[in-house]
mmCIF file of C-alpha atoms in Angstrom:
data_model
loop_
_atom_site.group_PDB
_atom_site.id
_atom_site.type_symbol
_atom_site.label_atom_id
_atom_site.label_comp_id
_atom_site.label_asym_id
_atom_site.label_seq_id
_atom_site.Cartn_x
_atom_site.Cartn_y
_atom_site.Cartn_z
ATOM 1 C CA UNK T 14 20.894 230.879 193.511
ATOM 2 C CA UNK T 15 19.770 230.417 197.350
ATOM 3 C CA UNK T 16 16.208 230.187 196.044
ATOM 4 C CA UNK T 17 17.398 227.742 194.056
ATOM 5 C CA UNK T 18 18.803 225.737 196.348
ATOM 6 C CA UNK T 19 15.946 225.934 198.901
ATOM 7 C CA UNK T 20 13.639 225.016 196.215
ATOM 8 C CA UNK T 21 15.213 222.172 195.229
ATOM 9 C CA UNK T 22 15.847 221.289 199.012
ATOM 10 C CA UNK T 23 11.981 221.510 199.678
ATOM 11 C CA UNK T 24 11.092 219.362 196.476
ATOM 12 C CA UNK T 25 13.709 217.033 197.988
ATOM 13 C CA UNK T 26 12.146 216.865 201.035
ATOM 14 C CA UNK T 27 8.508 216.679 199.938
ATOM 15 C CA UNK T 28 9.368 213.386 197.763
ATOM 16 C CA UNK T 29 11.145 211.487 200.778
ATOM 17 C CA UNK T 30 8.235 211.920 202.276
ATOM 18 C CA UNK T 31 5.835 211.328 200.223
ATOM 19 C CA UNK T 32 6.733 208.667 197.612
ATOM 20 C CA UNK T 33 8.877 205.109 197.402
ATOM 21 C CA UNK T 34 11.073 203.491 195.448
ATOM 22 C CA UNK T 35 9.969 200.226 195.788
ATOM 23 C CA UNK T 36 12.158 197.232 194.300
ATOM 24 C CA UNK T 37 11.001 193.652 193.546
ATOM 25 C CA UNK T 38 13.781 191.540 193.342
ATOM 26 C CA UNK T 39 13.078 188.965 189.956
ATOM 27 C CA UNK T 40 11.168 185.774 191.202
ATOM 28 C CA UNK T 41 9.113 183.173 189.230
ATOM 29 C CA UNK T 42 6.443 185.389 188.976
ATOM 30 C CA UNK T 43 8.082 188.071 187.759
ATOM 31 C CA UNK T 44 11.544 186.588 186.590
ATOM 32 C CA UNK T 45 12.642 190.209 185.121
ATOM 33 C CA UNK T 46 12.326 191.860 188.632
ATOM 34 C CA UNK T 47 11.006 195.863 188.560
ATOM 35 C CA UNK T 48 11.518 199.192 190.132
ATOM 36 C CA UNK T 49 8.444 200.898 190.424
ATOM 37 C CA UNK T 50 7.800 204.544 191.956
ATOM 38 C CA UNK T 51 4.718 204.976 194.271
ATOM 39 C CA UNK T 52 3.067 206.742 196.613
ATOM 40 C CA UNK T 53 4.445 205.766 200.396
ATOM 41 C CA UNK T 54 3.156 203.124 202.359
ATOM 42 C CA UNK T 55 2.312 203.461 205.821
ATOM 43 C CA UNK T 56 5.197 201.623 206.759
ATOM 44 C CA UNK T 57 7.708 201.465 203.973
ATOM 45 C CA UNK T 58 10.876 203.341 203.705
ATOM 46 C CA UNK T 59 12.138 205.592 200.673
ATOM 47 C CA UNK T 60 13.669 202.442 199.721
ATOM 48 C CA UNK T 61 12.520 199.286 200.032
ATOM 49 C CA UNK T 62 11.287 195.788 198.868
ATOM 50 C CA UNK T 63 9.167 193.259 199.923
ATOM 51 C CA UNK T 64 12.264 190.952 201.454
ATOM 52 C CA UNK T 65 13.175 194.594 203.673
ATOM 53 C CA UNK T 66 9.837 194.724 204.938
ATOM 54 C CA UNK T 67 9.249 191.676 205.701
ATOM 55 C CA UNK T 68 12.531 191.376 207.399
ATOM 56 C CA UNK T 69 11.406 194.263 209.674
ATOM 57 C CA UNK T 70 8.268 193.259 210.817
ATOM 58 C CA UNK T 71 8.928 189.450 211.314
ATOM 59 C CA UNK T 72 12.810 188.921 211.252
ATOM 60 C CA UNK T 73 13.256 187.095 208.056
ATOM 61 C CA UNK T 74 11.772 186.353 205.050
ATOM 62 C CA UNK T 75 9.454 183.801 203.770
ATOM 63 C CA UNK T 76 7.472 182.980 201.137
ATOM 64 C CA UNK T 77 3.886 183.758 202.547
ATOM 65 C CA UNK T 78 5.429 187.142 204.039
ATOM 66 C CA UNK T 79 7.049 187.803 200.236
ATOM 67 C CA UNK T 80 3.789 187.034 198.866
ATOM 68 C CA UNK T 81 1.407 189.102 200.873
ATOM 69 C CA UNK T 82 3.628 192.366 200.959
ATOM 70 C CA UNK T 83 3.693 192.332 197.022
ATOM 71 C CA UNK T 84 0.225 191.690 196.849
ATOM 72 C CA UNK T 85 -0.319 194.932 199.063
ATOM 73 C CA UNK T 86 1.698 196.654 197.280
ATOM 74 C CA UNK T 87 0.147 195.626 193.519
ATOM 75 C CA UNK T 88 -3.296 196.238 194.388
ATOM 76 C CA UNK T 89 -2.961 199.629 194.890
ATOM 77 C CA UNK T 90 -2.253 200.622 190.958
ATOM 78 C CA UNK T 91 -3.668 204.055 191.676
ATOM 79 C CA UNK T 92 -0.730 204.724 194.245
ATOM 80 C CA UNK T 93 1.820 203.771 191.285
ATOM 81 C CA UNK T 94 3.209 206.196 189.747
ATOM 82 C CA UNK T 95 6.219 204.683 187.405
ATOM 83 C CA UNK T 96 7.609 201.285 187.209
ATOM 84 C CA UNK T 97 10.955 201.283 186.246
ATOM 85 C CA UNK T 98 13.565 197.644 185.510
ATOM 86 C CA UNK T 99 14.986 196.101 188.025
ATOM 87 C CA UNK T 100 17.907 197.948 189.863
ATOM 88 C CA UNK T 101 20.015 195.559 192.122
ATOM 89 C CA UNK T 102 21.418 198.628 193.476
ATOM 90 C CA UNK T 103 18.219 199.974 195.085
ATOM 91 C CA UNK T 104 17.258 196.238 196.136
ATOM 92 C CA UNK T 105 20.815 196.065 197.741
ATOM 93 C CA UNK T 106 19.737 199.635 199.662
ATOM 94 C CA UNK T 107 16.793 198.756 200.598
ATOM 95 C CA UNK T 108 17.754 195.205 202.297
ATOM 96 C CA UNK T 109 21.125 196.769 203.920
ATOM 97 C CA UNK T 110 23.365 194.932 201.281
ATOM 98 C CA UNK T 111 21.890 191.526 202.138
ATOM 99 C CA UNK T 112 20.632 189.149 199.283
ATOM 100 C CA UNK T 113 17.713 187.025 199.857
ATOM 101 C CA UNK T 114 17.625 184.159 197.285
ATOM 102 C CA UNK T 115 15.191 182.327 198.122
ATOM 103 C CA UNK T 116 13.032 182.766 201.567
ATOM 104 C CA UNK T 117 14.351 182.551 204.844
ATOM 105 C CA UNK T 118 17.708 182.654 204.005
ATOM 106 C CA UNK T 119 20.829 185.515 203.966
ATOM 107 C CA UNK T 120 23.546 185.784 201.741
#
């Protein structure tokens, strides 16, 4: 059973590390949103979306910031490994419970 455990706690370990769960909230382009499961950025978190990253590096979100970080993330296909609907639940995670509706602005 302790095997178990530290096997499971390893495998654990080994996927926070190692992969994302990356969230696009629905937009225009995309007006279903979508989960999707990928190999980790250099700079993204377990969790995250575009509107958390973009909050991080330049302290809100706008539409070119939006834009480019899902275009990073999209052109590396080979680093996805599932995509998955929507979840607001993980978006909500990602952003710290904050809701960006449209760019540069909090809810």
């Amino acid at each position: 059973m302790v095997t178990l455990v530290a096997i499971i706690a390893a495998l654990s370990l080994i996927a926070y590390n190692t992969i994302t769960i990356f969230v696009i909230q629905p937009i225009g382009a995309l007006p279903e949103g979508r989960t999707i499961i990928m190999r980790k950025l250099e700079n993204s978190q377990f969790i995250d979306s575009a509107d958390a990253m973009c909050e991080r590096r330049v302290g809100n979100v706008n539409l070119i910031c939006r834009a480019v970080t899902l275009g990073s993330v999209i052109k590396n296909e080979d680093d996805i490994l599932m995509k998955l609907p929507y979840s607001e639940f993980l978006y909500l995670r990602s952003t710290e419970g904050v809701t960006y509706s449209s760019p540069s602005s909090k809810k």
